[in-house]
Short mmCIF file of N, CA, C and O in Angstrom, two decimals:
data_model
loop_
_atom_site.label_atom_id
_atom_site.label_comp_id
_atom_site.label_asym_id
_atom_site.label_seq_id
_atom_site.Cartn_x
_atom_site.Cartn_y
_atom_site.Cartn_z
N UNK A 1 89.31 117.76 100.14
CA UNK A 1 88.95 119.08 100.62
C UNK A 1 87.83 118.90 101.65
O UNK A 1 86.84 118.18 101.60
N UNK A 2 88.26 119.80 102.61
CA UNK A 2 87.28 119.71 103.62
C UNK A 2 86.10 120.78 103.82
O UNK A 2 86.73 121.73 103.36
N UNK A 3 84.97 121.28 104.13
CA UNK A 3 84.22 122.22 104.54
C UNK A 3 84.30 122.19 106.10
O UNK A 3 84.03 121.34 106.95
N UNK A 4 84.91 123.83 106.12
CA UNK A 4 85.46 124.81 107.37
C UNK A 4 84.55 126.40 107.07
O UNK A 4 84.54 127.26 106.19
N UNK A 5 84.05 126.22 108.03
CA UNK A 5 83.47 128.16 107.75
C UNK A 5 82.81 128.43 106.67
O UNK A 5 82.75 129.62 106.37
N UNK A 6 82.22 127.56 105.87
CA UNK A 6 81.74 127.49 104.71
C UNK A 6 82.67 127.50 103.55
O UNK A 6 82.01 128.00 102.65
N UNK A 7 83.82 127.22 103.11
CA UNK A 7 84.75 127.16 102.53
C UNK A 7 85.40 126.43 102.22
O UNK A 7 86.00 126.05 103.23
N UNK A 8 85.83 125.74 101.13
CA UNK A 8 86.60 124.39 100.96
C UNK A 8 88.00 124.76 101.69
O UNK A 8 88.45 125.91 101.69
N UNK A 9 88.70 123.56 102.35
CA UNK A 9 89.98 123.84 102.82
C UNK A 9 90.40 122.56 102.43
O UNK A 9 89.62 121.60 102.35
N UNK A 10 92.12 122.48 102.09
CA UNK A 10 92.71 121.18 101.66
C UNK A 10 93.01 120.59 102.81
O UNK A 10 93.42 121.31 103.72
N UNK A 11 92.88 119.10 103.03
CA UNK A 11 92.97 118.38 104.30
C UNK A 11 94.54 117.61 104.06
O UNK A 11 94.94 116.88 104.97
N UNK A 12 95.20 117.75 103.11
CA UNK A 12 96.39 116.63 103.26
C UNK A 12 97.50 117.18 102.47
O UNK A 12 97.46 118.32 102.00
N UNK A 13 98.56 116.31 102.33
CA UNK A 13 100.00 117.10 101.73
C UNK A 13 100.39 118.37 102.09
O UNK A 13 100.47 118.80 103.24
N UNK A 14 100.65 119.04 100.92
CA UNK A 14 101.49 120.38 101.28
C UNK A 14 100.85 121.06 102.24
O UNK A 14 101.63 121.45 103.11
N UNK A 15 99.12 121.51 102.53
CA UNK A 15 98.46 122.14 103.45
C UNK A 15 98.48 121.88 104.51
O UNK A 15 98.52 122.67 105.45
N UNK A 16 98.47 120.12 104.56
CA UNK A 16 98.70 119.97 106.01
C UNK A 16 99.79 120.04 106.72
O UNK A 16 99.99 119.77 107.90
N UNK A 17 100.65 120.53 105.67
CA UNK A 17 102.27 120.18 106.57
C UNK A 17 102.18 121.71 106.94
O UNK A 17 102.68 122.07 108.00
N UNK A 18 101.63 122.51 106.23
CA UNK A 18 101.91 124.09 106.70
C UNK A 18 100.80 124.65 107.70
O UNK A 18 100.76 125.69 108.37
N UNK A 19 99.96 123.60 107.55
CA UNK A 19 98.95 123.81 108.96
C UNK A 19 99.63 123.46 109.94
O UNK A 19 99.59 124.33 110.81
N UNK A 20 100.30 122.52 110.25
CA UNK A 20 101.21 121.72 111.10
C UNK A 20 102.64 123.01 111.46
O UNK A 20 102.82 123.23 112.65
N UNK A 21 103.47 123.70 110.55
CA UNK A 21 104.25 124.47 110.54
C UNK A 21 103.54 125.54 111.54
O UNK A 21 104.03 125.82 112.63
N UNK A 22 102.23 126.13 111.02
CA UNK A 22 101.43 127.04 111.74
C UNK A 22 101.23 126.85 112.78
O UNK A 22 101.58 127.82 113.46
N UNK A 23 100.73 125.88 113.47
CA UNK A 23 100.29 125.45 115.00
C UNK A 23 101.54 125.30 115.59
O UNK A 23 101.48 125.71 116.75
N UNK A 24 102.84 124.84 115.24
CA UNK A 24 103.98 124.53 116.19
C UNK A 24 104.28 125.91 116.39
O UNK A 24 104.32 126.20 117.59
N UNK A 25 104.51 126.89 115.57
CA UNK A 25 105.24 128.27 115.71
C UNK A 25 104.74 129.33 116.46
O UNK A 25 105.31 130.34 116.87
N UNK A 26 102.52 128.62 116.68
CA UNK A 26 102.03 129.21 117.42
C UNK A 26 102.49 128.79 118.30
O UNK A 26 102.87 129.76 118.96
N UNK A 27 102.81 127.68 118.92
CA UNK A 27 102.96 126.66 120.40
C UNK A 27 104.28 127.78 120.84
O UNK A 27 104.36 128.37 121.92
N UNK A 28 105.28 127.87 119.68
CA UNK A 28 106.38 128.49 119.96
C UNK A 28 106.82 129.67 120.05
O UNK A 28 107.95 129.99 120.43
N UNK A 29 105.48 130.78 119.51
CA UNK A 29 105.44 132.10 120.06
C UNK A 29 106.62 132.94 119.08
O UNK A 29 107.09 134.06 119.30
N UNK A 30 106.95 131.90 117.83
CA UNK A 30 107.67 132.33 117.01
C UNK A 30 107.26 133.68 116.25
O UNK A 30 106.23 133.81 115.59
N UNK A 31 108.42 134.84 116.47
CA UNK A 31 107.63 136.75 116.07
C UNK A 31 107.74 136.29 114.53
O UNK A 31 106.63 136.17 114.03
N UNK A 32 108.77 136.03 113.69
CA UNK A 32 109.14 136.30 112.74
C UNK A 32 108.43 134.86 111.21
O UNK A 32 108.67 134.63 110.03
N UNK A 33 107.70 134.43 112.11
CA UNK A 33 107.31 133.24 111.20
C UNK A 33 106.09 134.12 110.54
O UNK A 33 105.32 134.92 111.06
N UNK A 34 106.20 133.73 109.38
CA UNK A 34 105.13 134.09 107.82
C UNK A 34 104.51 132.75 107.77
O UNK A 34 105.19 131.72 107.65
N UNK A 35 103.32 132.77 107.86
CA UNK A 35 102.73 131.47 107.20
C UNK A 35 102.33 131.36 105.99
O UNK A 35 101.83 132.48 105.83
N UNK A 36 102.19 130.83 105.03
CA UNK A 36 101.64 130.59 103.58
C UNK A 36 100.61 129.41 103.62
O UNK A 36 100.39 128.61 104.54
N UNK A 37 99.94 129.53 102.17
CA UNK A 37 99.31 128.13 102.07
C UNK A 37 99.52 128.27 100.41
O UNK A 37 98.66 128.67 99.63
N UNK A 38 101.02 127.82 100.02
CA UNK A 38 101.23 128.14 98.50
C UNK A 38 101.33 126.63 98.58
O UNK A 38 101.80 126.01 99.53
N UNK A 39 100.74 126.02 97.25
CA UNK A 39 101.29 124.16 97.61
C UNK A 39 101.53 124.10 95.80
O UNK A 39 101.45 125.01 94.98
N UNK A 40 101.78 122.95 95.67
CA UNK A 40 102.41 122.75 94.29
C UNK A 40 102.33 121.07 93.85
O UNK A 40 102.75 120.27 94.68
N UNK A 41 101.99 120.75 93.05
CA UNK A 41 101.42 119.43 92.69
C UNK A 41 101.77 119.34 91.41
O UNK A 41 101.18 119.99 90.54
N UNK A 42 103.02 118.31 91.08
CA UNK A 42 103.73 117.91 89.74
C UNK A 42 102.74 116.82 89.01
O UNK A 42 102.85 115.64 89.34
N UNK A 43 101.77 117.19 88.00
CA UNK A 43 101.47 115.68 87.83
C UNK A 43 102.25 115.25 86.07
O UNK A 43 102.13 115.91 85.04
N UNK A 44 102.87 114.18 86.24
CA UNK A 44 103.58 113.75 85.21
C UNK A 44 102.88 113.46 83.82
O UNK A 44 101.66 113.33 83.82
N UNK A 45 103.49 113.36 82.78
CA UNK A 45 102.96 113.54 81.59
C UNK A 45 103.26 112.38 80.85
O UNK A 45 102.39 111.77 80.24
N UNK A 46 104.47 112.04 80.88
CA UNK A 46 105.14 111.02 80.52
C UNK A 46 106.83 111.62 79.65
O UNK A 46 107.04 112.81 79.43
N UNK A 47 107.54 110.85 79.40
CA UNK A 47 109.10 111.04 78.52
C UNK A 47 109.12 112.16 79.74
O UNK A 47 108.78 113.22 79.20
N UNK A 48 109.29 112.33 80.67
CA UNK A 48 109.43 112.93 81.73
C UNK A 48 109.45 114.89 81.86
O UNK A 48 110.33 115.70 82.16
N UNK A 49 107.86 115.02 81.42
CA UNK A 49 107.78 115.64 81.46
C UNK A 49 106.66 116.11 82.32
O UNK A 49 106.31 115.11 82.95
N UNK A 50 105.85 117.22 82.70
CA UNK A 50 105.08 117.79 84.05
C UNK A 50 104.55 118.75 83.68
O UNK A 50 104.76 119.41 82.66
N UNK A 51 103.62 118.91 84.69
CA UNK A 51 102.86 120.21 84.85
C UNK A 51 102.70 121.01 85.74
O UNK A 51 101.63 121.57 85.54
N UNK A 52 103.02 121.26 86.33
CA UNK A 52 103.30 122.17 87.88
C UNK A 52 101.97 123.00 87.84
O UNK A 52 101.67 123.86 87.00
N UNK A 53 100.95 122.42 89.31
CA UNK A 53 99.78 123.45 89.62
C UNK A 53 100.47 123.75 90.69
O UNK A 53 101.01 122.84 91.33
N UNK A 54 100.56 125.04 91.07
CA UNK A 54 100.57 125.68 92.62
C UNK A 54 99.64 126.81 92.84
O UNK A 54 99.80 128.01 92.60
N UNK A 55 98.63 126.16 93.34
CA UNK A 55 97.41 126.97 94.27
C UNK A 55 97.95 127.35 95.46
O UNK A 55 98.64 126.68 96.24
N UNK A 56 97.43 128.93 95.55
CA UNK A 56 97.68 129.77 96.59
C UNK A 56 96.42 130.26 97.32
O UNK A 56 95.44 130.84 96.87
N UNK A 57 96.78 129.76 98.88
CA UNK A 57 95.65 130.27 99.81
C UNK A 57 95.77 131.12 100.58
O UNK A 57 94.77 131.51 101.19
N UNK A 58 97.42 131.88 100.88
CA UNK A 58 97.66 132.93 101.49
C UNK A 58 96.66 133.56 101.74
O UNK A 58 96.23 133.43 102.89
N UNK A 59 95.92 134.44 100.82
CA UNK A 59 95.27 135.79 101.02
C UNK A 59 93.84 135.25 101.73
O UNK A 59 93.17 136.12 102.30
N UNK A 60 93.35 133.93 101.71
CA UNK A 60 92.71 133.29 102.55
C UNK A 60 92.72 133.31 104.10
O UNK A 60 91.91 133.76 104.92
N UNK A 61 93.67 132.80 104.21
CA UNK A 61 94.11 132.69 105.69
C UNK A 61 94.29 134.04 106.45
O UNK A 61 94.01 134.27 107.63
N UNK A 62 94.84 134.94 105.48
CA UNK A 62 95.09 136.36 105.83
C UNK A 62 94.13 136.88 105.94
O UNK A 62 94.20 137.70 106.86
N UNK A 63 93.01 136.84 105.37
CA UNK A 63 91.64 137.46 105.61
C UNK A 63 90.77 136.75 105.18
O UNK A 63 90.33 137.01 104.06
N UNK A 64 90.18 135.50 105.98
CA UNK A 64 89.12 134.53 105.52
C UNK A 64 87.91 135.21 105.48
O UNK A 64 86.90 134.52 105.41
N UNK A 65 87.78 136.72 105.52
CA UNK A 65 86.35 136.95 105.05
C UNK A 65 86.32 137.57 103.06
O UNK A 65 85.41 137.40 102.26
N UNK A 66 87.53 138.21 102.84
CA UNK A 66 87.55 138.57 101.82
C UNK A 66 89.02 138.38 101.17
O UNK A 66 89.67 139.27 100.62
N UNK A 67 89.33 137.29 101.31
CA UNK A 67 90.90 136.70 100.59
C UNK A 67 90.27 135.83 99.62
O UNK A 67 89.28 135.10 99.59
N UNK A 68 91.42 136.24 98.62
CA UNK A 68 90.63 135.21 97.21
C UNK A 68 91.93 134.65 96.84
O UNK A 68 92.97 135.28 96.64
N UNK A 69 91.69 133.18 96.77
CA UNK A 69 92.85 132.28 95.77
C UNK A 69 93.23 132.48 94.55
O UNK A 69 92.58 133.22 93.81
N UNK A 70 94.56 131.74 94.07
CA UNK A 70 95.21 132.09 93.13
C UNK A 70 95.47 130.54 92.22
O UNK A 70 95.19 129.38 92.51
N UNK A 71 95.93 130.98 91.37
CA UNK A 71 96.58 129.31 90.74
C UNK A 71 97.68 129.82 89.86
O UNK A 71 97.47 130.83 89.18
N UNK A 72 98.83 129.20 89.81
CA UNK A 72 99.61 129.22 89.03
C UNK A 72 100.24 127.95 88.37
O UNK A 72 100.76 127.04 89.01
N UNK A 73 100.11 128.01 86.83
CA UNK A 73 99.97 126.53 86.34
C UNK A 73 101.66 126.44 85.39
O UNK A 73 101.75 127.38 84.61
N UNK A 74 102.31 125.94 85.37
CA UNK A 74 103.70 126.24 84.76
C UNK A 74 104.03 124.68 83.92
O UNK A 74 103.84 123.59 84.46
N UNK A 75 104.56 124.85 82.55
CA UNK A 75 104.70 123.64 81.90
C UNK A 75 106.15 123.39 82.10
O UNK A 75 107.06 124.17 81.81
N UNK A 76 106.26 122.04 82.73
CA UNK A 76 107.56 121.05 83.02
C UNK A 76 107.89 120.25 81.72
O UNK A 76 108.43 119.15 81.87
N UNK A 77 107.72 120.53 80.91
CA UNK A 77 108.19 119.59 79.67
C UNK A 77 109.27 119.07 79.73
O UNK A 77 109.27 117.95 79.22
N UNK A 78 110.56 119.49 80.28
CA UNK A 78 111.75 118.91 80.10
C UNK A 78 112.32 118.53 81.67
O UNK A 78 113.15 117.65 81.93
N UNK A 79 111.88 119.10 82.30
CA UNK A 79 112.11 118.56 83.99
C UNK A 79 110.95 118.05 84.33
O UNK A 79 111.25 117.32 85.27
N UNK A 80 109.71 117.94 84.16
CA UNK A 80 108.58 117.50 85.46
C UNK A 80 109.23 116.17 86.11
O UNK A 80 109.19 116.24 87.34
N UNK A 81 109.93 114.80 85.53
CA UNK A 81 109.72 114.15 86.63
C UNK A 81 111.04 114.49 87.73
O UNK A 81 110.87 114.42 88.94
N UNK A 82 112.31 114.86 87.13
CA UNK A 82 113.18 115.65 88.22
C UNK A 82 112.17 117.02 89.27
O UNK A 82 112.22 117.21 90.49
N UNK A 83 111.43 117.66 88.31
CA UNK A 83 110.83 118.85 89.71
C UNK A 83 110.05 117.59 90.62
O UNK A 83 110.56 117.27 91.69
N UNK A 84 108.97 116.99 90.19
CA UNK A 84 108.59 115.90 91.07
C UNK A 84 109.48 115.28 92.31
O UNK A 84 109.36 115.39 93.53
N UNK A 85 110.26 114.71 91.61
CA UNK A 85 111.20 113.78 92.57
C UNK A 85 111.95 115.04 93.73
O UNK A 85 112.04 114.88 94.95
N UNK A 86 112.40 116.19 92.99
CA UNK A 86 113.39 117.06 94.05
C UNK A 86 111.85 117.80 95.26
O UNK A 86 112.04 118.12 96.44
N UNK A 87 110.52 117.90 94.56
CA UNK A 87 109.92 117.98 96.02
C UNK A 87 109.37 116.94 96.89
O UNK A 87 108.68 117.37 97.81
N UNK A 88 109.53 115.60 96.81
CA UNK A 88 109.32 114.41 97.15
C UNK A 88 110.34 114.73 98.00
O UNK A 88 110.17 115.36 99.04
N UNK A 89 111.10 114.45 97.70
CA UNK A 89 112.50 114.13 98.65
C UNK A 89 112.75 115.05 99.41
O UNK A 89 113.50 114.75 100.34
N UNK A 90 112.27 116.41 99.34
CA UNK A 90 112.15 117.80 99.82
C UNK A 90 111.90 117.40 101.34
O UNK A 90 112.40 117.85 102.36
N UNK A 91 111.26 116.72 101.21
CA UNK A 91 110.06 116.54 102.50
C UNK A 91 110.72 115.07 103.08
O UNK A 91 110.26 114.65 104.15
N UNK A 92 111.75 114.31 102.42
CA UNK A 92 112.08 113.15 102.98
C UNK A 92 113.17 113.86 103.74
O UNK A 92 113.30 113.40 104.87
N UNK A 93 113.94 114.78 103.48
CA UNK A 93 115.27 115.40 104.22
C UNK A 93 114.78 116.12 105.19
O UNK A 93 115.41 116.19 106.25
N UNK A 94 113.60 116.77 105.03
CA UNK A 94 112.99 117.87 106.29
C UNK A 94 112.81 116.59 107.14
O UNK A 94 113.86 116.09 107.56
N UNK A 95 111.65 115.97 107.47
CA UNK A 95 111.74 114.39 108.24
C UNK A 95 113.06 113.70 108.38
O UNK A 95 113.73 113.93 109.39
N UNK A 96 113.51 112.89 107.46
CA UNK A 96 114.83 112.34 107.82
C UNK A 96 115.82 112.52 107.97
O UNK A 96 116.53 111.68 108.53
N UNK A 97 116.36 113.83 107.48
CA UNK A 97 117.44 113.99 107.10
C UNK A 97 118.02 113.74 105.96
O UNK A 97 117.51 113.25 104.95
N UNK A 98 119.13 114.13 106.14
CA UNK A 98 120.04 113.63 104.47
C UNK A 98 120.26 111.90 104.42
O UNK A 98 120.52 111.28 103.40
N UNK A 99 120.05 111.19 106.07
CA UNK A 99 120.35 109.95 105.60
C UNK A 99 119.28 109.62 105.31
O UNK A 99 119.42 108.40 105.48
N UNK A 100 117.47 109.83 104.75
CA UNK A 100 116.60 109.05 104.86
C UNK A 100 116.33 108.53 103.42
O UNK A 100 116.41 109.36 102.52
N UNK A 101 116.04 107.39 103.15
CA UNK A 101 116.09 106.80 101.88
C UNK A 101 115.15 107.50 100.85
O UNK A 101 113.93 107.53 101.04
N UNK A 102 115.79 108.11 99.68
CA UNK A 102 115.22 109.02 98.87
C UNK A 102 114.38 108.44 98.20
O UNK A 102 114.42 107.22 98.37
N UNK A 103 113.28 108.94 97.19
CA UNK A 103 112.70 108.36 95.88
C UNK A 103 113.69 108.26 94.95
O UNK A 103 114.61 109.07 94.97
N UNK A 104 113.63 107.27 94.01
CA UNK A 104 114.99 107.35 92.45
C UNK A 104 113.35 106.66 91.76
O UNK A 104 112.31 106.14 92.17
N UNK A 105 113.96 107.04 90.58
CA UNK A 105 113.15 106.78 89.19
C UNK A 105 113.42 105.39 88.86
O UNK A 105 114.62 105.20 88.68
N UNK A 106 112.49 104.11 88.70
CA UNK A 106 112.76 103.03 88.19
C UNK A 106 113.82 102.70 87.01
O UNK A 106 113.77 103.07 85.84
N UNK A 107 114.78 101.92 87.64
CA UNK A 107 115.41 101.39 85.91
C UNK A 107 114.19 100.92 84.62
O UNK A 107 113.49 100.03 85.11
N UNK A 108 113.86 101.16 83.54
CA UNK A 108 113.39 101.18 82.41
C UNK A 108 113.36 99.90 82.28
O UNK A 108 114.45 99.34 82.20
N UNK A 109 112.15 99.11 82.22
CA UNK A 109 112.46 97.33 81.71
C UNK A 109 112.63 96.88 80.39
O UNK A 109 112.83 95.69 80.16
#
């Protein structure tokens, strides 16, 4: 996290890709683009299970003088490391495409 305007801001992953989304659509004068700053972070538990945080900065960006964040915390018990892996790869198909070499889960030794 970085200090901007007196305010923590996230410097990497999901934020930066939608900071990045934000600046091109400005470049592109795009009417209909919504920006967000919703991000989501699987951290694994183990027997493949998760925890899904997704912090929301929308109402931030929308009014950095009086926008207040959110968190929404959701238990993956029986999917976390599939939700993991399907937004990993999320982001390997936006970049590569469908041919770019995915994440897979280790064979078990």
């Amino acid at each position: 996290v970085i200090a901007a305007g007196e305010k923590p801001h996230p410097k990497a992953g999901e934020f930066a890709w939608q900071m990045g989304e934000m600046v091109a659509h400005e470049i592109m004068r795009t009417e209909s683009y919504e920006h967000s700053r919703l991000g989501a972070c699987i951290a694994e538990c183990g027997a493949g299970a998760g925890v899904l945080v997704a912090p929301d900065y929308t109402q931030c960006v929308k009014d950095p003088e009086g926008g207040k964040p959110s968190c929404a915390i959701q238990d993956r018990k029986t999917d976390g490391e599939a939700a993991k892996l399907d937004w990993v790869n999320k982001y390997i198909r936006n970049i590569f495409g469908e041919g770019g070499r995915m994440f897979e889960p280790a064979a078990a030794a």
